[in-house]
Coordinates of C-alpha atoms in Angstrom, one line a residue:
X940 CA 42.4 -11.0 -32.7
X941 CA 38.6 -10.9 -31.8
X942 CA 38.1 -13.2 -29.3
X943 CA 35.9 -16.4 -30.3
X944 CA 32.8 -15.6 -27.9
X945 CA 32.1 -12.4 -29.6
X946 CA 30.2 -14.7 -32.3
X947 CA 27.2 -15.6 -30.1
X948 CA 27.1 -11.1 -28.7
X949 CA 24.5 -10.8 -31.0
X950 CA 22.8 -7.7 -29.4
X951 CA 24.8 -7.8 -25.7
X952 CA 27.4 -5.0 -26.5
X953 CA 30.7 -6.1 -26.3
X954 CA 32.2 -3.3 -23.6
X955 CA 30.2 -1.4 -21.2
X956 CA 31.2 1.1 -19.2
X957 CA 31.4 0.8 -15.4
X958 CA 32.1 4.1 -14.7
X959 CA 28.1 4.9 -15.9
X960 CA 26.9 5.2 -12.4
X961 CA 29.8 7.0 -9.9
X962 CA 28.4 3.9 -7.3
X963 CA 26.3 1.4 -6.9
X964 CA 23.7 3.7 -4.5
X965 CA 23.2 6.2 -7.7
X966 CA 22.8 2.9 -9.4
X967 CA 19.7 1.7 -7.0
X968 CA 17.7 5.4 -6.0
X969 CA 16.1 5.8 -9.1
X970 CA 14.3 2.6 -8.6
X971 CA 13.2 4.2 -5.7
X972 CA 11.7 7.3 -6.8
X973 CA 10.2 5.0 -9.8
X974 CA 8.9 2.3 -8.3
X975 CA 7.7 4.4 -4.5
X976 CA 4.8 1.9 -4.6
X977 CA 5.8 -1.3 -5.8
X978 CA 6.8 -3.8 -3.5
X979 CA 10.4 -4.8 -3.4
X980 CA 10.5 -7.4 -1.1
X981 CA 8.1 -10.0 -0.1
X982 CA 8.7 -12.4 3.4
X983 CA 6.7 -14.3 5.5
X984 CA 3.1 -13.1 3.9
X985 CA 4.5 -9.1 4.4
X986 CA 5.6 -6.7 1.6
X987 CA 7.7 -3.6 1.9
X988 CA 7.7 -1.1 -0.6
X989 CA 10.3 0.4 -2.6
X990 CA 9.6 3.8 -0.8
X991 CA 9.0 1.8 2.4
X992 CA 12.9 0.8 1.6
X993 CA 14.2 4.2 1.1
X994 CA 12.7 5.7 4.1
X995 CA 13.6 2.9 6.6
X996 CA 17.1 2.2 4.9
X997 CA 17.6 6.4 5.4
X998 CA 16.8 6.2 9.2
X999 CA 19.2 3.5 9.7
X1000 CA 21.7 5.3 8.2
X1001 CA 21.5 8.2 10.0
X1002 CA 21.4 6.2 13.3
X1003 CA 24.6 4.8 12.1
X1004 CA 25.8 7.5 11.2
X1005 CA 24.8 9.7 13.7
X1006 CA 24.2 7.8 17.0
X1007 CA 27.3 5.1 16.6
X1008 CA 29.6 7.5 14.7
X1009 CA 30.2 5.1 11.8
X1010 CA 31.9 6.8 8.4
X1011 CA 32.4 6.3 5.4
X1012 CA 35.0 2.9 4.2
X1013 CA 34.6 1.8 8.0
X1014 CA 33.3 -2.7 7.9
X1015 CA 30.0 -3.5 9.1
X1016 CA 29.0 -7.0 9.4
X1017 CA 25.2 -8.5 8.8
X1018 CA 24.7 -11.6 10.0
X1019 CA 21.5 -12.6 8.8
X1020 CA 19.1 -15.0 6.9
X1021 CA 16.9 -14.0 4.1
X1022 CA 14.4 -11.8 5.7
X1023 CA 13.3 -7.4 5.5
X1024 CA 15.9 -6.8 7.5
X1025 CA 19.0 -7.4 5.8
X1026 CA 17.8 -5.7 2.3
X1027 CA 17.3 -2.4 4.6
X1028 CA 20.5 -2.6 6.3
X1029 CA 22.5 -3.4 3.0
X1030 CA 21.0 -0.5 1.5
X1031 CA 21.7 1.9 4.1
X1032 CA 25.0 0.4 4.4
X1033 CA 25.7 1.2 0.6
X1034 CA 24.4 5.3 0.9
X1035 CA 26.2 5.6 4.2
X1036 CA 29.7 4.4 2.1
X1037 CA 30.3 2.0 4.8
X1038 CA 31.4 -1.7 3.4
X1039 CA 29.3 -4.6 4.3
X1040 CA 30.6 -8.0 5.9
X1041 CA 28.6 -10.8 4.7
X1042 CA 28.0 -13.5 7.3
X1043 CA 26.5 -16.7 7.2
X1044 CA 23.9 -16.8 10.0
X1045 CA 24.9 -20.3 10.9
X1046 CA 28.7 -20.1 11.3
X1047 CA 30.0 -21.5 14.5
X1048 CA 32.0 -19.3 17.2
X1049 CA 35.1 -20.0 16.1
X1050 CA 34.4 -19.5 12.6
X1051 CA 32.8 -15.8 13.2
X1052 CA 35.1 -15.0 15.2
X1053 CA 38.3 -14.9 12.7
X1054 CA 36.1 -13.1 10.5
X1055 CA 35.0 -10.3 13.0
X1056 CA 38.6 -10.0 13.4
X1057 CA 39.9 -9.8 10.2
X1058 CA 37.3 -7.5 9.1
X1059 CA 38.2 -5.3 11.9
X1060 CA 34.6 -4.1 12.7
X1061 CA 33.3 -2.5 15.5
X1062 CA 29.3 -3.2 14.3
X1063 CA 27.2 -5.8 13.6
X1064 CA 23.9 -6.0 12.6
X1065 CA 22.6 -9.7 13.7
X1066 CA 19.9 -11.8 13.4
X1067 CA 18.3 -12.4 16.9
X1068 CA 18.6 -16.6 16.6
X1069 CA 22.8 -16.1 15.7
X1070 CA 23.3 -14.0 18.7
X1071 CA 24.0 -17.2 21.1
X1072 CA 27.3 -17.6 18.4
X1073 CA 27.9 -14.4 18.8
X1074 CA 28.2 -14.1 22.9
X1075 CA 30.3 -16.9 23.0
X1076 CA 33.4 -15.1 21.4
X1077 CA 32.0 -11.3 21.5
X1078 CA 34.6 -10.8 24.4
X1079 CA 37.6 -12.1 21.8
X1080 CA 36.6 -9.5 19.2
X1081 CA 36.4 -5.2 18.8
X1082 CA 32.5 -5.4 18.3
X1083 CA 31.4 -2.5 20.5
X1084 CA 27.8 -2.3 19.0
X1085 CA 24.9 -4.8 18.2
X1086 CA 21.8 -4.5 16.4
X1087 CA 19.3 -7.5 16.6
X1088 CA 16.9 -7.8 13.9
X1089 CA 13.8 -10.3 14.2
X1090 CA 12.2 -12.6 11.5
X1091 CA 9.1 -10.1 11.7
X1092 CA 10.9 -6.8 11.5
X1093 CA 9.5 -4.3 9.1
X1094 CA 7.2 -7.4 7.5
X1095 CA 5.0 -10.2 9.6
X1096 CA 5.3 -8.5 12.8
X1097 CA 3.5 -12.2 14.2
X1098 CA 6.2 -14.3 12.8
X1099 CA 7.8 -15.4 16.3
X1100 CA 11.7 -15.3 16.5
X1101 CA 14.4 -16.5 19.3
X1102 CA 15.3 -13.6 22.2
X1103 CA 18.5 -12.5 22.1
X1104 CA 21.1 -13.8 24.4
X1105 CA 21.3 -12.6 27.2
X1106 CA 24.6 -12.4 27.6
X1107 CA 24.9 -9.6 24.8
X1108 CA 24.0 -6.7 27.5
X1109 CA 24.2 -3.5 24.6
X1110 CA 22.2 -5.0 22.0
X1111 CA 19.8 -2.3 20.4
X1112 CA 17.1 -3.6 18.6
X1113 CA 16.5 -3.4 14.9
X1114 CA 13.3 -1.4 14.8
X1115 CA 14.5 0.5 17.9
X1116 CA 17.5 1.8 16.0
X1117 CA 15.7 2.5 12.6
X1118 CA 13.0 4.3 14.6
X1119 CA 15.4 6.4 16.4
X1120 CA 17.1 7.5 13.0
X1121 CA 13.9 9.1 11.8
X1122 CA 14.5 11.9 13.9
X1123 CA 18.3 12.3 13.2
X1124 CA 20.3 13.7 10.2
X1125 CA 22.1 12.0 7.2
X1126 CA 24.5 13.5 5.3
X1127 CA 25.5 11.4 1.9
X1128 CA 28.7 11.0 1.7
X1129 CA 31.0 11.3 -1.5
X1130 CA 31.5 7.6 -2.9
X1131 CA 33.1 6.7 -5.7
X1132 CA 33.4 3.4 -7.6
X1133 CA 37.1 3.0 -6.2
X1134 CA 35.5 2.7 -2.6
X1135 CA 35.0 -0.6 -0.9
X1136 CA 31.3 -1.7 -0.9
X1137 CA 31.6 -5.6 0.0
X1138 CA 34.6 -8.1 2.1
X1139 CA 33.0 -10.9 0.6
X1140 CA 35.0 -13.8 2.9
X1141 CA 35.9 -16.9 0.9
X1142 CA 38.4 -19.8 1.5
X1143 CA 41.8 -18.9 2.7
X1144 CA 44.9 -21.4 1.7
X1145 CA 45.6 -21.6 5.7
X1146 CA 42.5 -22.7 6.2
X1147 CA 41.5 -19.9 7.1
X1148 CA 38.7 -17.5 5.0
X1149 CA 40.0 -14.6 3.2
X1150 CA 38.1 -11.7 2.3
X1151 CA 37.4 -10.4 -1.3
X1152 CA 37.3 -6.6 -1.2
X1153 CA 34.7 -5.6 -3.8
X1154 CA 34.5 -2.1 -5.1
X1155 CA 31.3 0.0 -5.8
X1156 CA 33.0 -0.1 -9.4
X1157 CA 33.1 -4.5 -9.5
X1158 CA 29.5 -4.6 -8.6
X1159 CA 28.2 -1.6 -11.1
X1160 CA 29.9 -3.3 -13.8
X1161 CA 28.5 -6.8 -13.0
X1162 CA 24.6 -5.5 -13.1
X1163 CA 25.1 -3.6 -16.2
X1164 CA 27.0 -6.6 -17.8
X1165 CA 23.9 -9.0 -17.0
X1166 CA 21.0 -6.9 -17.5
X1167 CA 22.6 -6.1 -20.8
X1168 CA 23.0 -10.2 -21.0
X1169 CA 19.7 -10.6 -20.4
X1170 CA 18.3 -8.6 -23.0
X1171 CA 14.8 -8.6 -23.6
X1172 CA 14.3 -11.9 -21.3
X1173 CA 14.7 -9.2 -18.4
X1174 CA 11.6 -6.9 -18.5
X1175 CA 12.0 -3.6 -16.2
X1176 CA 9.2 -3.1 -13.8
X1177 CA 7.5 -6.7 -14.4
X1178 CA 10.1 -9.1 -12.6
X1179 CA 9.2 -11.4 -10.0
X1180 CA 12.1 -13.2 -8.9
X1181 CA 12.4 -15.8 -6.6
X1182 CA 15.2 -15.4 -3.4
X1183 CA 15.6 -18.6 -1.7
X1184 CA 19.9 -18.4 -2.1
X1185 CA 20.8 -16.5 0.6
X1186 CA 21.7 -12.7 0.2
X1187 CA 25.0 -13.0 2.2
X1188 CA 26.4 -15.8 -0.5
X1189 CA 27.4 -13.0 -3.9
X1190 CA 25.2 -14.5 -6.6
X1191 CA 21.9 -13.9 -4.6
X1192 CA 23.4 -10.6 -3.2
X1193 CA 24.7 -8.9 -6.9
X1194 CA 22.0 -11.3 -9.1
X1195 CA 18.9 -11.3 -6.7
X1196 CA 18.9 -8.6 -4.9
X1197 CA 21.3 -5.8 -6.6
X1198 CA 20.1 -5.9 -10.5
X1199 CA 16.5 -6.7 -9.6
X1200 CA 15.9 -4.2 -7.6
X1201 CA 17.8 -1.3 -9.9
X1202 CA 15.2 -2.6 -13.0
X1203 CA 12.5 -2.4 -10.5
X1204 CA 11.6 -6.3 -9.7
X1205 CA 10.0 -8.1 -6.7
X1206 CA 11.5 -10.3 -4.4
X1207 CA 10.2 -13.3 -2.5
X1208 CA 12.4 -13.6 0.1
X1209 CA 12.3 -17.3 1.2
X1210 CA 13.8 -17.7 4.6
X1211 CA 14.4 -21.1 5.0
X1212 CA 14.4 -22.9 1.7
X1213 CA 15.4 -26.5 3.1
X1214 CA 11.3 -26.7 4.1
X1215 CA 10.8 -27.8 0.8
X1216 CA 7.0 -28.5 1.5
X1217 CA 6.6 -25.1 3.0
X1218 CA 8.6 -23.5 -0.3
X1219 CA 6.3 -25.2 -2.4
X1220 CA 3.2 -23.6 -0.4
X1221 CA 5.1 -20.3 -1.0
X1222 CA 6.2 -20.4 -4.8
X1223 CA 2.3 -21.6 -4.9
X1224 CA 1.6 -17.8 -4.5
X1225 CA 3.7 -16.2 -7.1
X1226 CA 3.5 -16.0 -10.6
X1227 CA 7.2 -15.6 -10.4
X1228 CA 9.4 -14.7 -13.8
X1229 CA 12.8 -15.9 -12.6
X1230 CA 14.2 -18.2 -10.3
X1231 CA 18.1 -18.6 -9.2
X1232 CA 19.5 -21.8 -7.4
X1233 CA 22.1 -24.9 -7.3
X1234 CA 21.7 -27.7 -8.5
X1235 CA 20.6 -29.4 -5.4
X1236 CA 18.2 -26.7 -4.7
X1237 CA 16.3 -27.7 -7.6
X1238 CA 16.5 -31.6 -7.9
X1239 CA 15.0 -30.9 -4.0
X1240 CA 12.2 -28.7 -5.6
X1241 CA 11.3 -31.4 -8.4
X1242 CA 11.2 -34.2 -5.7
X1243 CA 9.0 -32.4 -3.9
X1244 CA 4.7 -32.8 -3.8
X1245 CA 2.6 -30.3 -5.2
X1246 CA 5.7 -28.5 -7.4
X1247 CA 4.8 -30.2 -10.6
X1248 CA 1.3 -28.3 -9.9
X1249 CA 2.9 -25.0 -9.8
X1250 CA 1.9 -22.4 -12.8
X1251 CA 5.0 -21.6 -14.2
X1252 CA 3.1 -19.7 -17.3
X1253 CA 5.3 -16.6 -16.5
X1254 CA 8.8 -17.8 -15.8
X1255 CA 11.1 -16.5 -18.1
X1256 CA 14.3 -18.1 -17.1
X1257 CA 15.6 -20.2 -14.2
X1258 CA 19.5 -19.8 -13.4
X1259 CA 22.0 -21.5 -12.2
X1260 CA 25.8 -21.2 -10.0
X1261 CA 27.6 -21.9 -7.6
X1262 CA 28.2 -26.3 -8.7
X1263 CA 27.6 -27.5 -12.0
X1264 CA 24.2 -28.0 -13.2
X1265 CA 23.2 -31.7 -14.3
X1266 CA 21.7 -32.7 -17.2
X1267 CA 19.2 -35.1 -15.6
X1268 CA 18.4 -32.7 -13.3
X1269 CA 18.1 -29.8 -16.4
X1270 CA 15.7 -32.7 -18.2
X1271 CA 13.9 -32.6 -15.3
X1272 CA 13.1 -29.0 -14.6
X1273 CA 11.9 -28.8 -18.2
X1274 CA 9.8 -31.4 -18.1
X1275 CA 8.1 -29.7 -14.9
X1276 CA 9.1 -26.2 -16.0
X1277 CA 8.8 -25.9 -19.3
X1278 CA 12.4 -25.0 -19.7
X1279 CA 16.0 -25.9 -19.1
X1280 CA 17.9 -24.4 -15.9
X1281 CA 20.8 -22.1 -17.3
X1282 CA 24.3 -21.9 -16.0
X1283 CA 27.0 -19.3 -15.2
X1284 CA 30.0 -19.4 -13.5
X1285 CA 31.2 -16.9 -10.9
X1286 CA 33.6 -16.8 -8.0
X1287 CA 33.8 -14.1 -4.6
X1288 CA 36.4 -12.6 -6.5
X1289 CA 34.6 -11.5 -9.6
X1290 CA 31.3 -10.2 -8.0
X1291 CA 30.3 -13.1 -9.1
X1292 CA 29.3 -13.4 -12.6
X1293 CA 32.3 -14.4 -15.4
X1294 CA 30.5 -16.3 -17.4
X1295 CA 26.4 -17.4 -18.6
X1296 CA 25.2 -19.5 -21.6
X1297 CA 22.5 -17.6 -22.9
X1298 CA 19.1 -17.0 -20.5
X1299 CA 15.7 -19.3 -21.2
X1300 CA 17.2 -21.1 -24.5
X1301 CA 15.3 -24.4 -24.7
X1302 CA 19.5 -26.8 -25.1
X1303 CA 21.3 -27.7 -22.4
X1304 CA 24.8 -27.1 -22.4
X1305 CA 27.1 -29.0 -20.1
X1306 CA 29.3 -25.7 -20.4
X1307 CA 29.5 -22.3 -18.2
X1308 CA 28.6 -20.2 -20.9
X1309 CA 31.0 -17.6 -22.8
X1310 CA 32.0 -14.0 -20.9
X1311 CA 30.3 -11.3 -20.1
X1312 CA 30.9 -8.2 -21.6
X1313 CA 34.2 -6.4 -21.1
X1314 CA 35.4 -9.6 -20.2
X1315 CA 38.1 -11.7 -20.7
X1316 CA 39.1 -14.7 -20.2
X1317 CA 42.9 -16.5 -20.7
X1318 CA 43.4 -20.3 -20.4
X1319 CA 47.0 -21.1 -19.6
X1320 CA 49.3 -23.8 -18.5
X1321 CA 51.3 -24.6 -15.2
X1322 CA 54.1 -22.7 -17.2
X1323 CA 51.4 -19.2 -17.6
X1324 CA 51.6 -19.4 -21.5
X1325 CA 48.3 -19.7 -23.2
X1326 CA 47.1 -23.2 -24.1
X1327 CA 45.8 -24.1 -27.9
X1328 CA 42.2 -24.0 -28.7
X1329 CA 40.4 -26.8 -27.2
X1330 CA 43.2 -28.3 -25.1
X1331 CA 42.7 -27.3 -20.9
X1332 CA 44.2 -24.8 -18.8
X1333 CA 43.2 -23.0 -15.8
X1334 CA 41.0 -20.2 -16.1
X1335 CA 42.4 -16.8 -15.7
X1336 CA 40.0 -13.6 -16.0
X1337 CA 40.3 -9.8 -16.6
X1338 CA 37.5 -7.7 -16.4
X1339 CA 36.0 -5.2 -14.4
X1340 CA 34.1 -7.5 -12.1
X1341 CA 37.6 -8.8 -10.5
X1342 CA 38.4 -7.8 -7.3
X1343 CA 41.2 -5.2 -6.2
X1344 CA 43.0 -7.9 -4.0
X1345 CA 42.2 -10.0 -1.2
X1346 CA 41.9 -7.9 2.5
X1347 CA 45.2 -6.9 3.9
X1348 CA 46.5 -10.1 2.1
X1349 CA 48.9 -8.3 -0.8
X1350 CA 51.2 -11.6 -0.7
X1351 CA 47.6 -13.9 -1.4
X1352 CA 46.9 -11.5 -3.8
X1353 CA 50.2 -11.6 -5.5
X1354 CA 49.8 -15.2 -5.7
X1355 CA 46.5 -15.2 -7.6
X1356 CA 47.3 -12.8 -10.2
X1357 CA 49.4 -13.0 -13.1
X1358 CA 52.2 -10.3 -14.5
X1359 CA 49.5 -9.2 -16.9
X1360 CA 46.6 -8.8 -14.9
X1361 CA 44.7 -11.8 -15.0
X1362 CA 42.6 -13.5 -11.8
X1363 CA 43.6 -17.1 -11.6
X1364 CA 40.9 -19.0 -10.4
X1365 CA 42.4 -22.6 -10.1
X1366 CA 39.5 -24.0 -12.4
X1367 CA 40.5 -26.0 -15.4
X1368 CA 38.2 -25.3 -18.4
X1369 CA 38.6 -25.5 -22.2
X1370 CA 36.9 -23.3 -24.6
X1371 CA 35.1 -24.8 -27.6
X1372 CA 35.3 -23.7 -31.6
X1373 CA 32.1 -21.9 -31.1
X1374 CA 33.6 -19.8 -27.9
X1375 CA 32.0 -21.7 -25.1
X1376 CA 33.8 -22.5 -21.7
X1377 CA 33.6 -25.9 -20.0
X1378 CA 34.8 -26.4 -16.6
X1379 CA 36.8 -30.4 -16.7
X1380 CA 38.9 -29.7 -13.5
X1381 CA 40.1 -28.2 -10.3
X1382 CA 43.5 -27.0 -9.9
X1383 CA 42.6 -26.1 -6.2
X1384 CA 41.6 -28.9 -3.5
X1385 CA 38.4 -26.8 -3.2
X1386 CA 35.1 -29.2 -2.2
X1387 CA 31.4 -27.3 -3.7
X1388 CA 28.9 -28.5 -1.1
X1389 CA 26.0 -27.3 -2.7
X1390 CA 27.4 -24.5 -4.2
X1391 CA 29.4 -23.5 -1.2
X1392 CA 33.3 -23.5 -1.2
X1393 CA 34.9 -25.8 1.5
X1394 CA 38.5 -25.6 2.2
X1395 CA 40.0 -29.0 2.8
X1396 CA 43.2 -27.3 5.0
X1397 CA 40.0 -25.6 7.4
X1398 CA 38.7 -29.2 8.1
X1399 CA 42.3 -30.7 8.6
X1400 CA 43.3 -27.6 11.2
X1401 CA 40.0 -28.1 12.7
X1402 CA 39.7 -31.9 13.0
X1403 CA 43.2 -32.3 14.3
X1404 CA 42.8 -30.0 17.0
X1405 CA 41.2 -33.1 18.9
X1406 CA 42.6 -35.5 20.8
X1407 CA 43.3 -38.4 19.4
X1408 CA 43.2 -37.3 15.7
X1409 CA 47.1 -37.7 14.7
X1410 CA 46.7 -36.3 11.5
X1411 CA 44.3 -36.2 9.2
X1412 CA 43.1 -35.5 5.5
X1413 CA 40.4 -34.2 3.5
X1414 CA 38.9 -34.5 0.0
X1415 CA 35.3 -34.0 -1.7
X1416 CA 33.8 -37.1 -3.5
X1417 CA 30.5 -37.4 -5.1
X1418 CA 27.3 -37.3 -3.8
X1419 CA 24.1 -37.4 -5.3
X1420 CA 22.5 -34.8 -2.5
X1421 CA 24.8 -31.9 -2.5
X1422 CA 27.4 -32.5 -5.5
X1423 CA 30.1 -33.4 -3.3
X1424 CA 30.5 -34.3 0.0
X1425 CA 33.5 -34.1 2.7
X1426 CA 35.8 -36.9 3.1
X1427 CA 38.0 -37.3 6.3
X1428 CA 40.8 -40.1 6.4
X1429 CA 42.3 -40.3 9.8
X1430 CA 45.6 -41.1 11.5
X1431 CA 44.3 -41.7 15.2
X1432 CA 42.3 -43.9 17.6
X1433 CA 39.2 -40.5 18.2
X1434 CA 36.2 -42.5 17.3
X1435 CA 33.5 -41.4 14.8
X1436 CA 31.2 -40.1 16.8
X1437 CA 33.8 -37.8 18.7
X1438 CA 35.3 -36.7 15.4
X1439 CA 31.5 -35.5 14.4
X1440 CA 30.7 -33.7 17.2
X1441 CA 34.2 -31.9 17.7
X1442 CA 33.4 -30.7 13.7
X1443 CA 29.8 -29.3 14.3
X1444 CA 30.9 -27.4 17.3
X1445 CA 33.6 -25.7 15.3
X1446 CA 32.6 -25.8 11.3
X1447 CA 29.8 -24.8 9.6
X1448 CA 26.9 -27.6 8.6
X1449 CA 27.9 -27.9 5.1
X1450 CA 32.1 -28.3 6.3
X1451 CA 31.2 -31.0 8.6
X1452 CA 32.8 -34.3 7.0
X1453 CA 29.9 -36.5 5.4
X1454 CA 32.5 -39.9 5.4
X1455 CA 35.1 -40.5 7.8
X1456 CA 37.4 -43.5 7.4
X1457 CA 40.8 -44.4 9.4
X1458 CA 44.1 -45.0 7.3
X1459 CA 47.0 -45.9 8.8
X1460 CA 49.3 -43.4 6.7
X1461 CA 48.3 -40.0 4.9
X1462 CA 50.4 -39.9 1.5
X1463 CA 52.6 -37.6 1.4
X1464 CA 54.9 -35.5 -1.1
X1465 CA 59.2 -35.9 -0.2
X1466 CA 58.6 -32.4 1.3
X1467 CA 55.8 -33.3 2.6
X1468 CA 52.3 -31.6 0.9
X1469 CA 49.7 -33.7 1.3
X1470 CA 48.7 -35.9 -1.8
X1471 CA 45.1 -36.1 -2.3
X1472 CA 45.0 -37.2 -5.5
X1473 CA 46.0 -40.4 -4.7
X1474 CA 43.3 -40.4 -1.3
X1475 CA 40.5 -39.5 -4.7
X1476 CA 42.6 -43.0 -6.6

């Protein structure tokens, strides 16, 4: 039977194929040759051009290739903010076959280490104010070489940015190693859509992250699905599109960056995006035609001076991810905007995009949208059989967007796929009579902090690991800032104020619990599993 969704298709074709490009780099180079003098990228006052790019992401290449030996399939992490250096390094990490380790800039020691390590890389290419994180485990870890980018490189040469640590002795500088390539030769290598292109690290059951290998083939598909979703409300060669996600989370890396640049479009690159006054001054200088964020992201926006002035004559469509979008915040944007924000749905997994209601339509929908093209999308119950129309079930997806497995994790892997095929992505939803998805519960104990996943066994491992914390337990309850915020109950006598500083020297901002309260038992299952439900009662 035709599944329900195809109803509301209209012109998006129902299949495409993802074997149209043989990767995503034959994807990308024609924008190249096409656009030479465009700018691409915008940061800090500075453009660099799509030639500009291709030039500068060639010399890196070769350097990589050619000075530090790396080949083709071999990891190599970026640790960086939005600024020119990352989008030259991913795309001479994508020619040179080699697949890229996104890293949040602001994850603590302990956190980058595990990932270093389970990535298995010898490189990393770092911004110069992360370095500090990075000397304090580099010892524990195989990296052998380090390339330190600056906020200025290749843009606003007088933007001023941190000196690397000095306790990183063979750090090569960004510029220095680009520079050096120019004179030194590249050799393409063969790539094909099979080939590993992102280990996109999300939450791990252990508490530990996991990573998402990503093929050339998952991301090609997922930028020909949502250009073709887009239809005419994406115009090649026009787009301005504003960046403030960051480019190492996977909707501002495949969304932003990836299908902008292959239909030609500029992006403003906004570095730090929690300066809402300063953001405002920026967006101020763009008559931009599409902006992506969470829902926080924008209610900060709207409460901010001077946005309400903005000219948003040209913007097309904004877009949502990452949490659900609310409606007040939606009947505030198009108020401001003109228009309501719309919403998708998306996972690591699935590079990211599953699901989009339909861009720049003037409703709100409380809903996720219907599939992408040569998706599809299975709602069953806890005993894997397909639930009736309308009732809930978790959301299971097939397409070619899903990942081939999680790294060197076949028994996670195992875990999260049915016989048939499917990714289960421990979301409840139910699918309305006119094919539109709606996301009523979680099947995981995932917390979304402003889009971002937080493990609750990450906090627990971390939290009990001081003195004085018995045990301990972790759920995500409402808040009006970021979604949801952390919730520690503690078995113990560590006070507050010890709990919170032992969390922000080992998690992540976002992880660190927003509420901590004592209890004087964590409920428990007969066999022991924690029950959160009943903390949430």
């Amino acid at each position: 039977m035709e599944p329900i969704w195809y109803k509301n298709f209209g012109d998006i074709p129902q299949e495409i194929d993802a074997d149209t490009y043989p990767n995503v780099w034959a994807m990308m180079s024609p924008a190249i040759e096409k656009y030479r003098d465009r700018a691409a990228f915008h940061n800090f006052g500075a453009s660099l051009t799509y030639g500009d790019l291709g030039g500068k992401s060639r010399d890196l290449a070769a350097y990589l290739q050619t000075e530090l030996g790396l080949k083709k399939g071999d990891r190599i992490a970026v640790m960086s903010p939005n600024m020119m250096a990352f989008p030259i390094a991913l795309c001479a990490n994508i020619r040179s076959g080699l697949v890229q380790v996104n890293v949040n800039p602001l994850y603590t020691p302990r956190e980058l280490e595990h990932q270093l390590n389970d990535a298995d890389t010898e490189t990393i290419i770092i911004y110069s104010g992360s370095t500090p994180v990075l000397a304090e485990i580099i010892a524990n870890t195989s990296i052998k070489n380090v390339i330190v980018a600056n906020l200025g490189d290749f843009g606003n040469g007088q933007v001023p940015s941190p000196p690397c640590d000095e306790r990183i002795t063979n750090a090569v500088s960004f510029t220095d190693a680009v520079t050096a390539g120019a004179d030194m030769d590249f050799a393409a290598p063969d790539v094909s859509g099979d080939d590993l292109i992102f280990l996109q690290y999300t939450g791990g059951t252990t508490g530990l992250s996991k990573g998402a290998m990503l093929t050339h083939r998952n991301l090609v598909s997922n930028i020909m699905a949502f250009t073709a979703f887009g239809g005419d409300k994406i115009v090649e060669g026009e787009e301005v599109v504003i960046t403030a996600l960051p480019l190492y989370h996977i909707f501002a890396l495949m969304v932003n960056c990836l299908t902008f640049f292959v239909i030609g479009g500029e992006n403003v690159l906004v570095t730090n995006p929690r300066d809402m006054p300063g953001f405002v001054k920026e967006l101020g200088n763009w008559k931009f035609t599409v902006i992506t964020g969470v829902n926080t992201l924008y209610n900060g926006l709207l409460h901010t001076p001077g946005f309400g002035d903005l000219d948003f004559s040209s913007l097309r469509f904004s877009m949502g991810g990452g949490t659900a979008i609310l409606e007040a915040v939606s009947n505030h944007w198009r108020k401001v905007t003109g228009m309501h924000i719309t919403e998708g749905y998306g996972l690591s997994e699935t590079s990211p995009v599953v699901t989009v209601n339909p861009l720049g339509v003037d409703i709100f929908r409380s809903s996720i949208g219907f599939p992408f093209s040569s998706t599809d999308i299975s709602l069953r119950d806890e005993d894997g059989k397909e639930v009736a129309l309308g009732e809930p079930g978790e959301l299971c997806v097939k397409g070619p967007q899903v990942m081939v497995g999680y790294w060197r994790k076949p028994e996670e892997t195992a875990a999260v796929t049915t016989d048939d095929g499917y990714f289960c992505t421990g979301d409840i939803a139910t699918c309305d009579e006119d094919g539109y998805f709606r996301i009523v519960d979680r099947k995981k104990d995932m917390v979304l902090v402003s889009g971002f996943n937080v493990y609750p066994n990450e906090i627990e491992a971390v939290a009990t690991l001081l003195d004085g914390v018995v045990e301990c337990a972790c759920i995500g309850v409402p808040d009006e800032t970021t979604g949801e915020a952390v919730k520690l109950f503690v078995v113990g006598d560590a006070t507050i104020e010890d709990i919170e500083a032992h969390c922000r020297a080992n998690l992540t901002g976002y992880k660190v619990p927003k509420q901590i309260v004592y209890i004087d038992e964590i409920p428990k299952s007969p066999v022991g599993k924690i029950l959160r439900r009943e903390l949430r009662d």
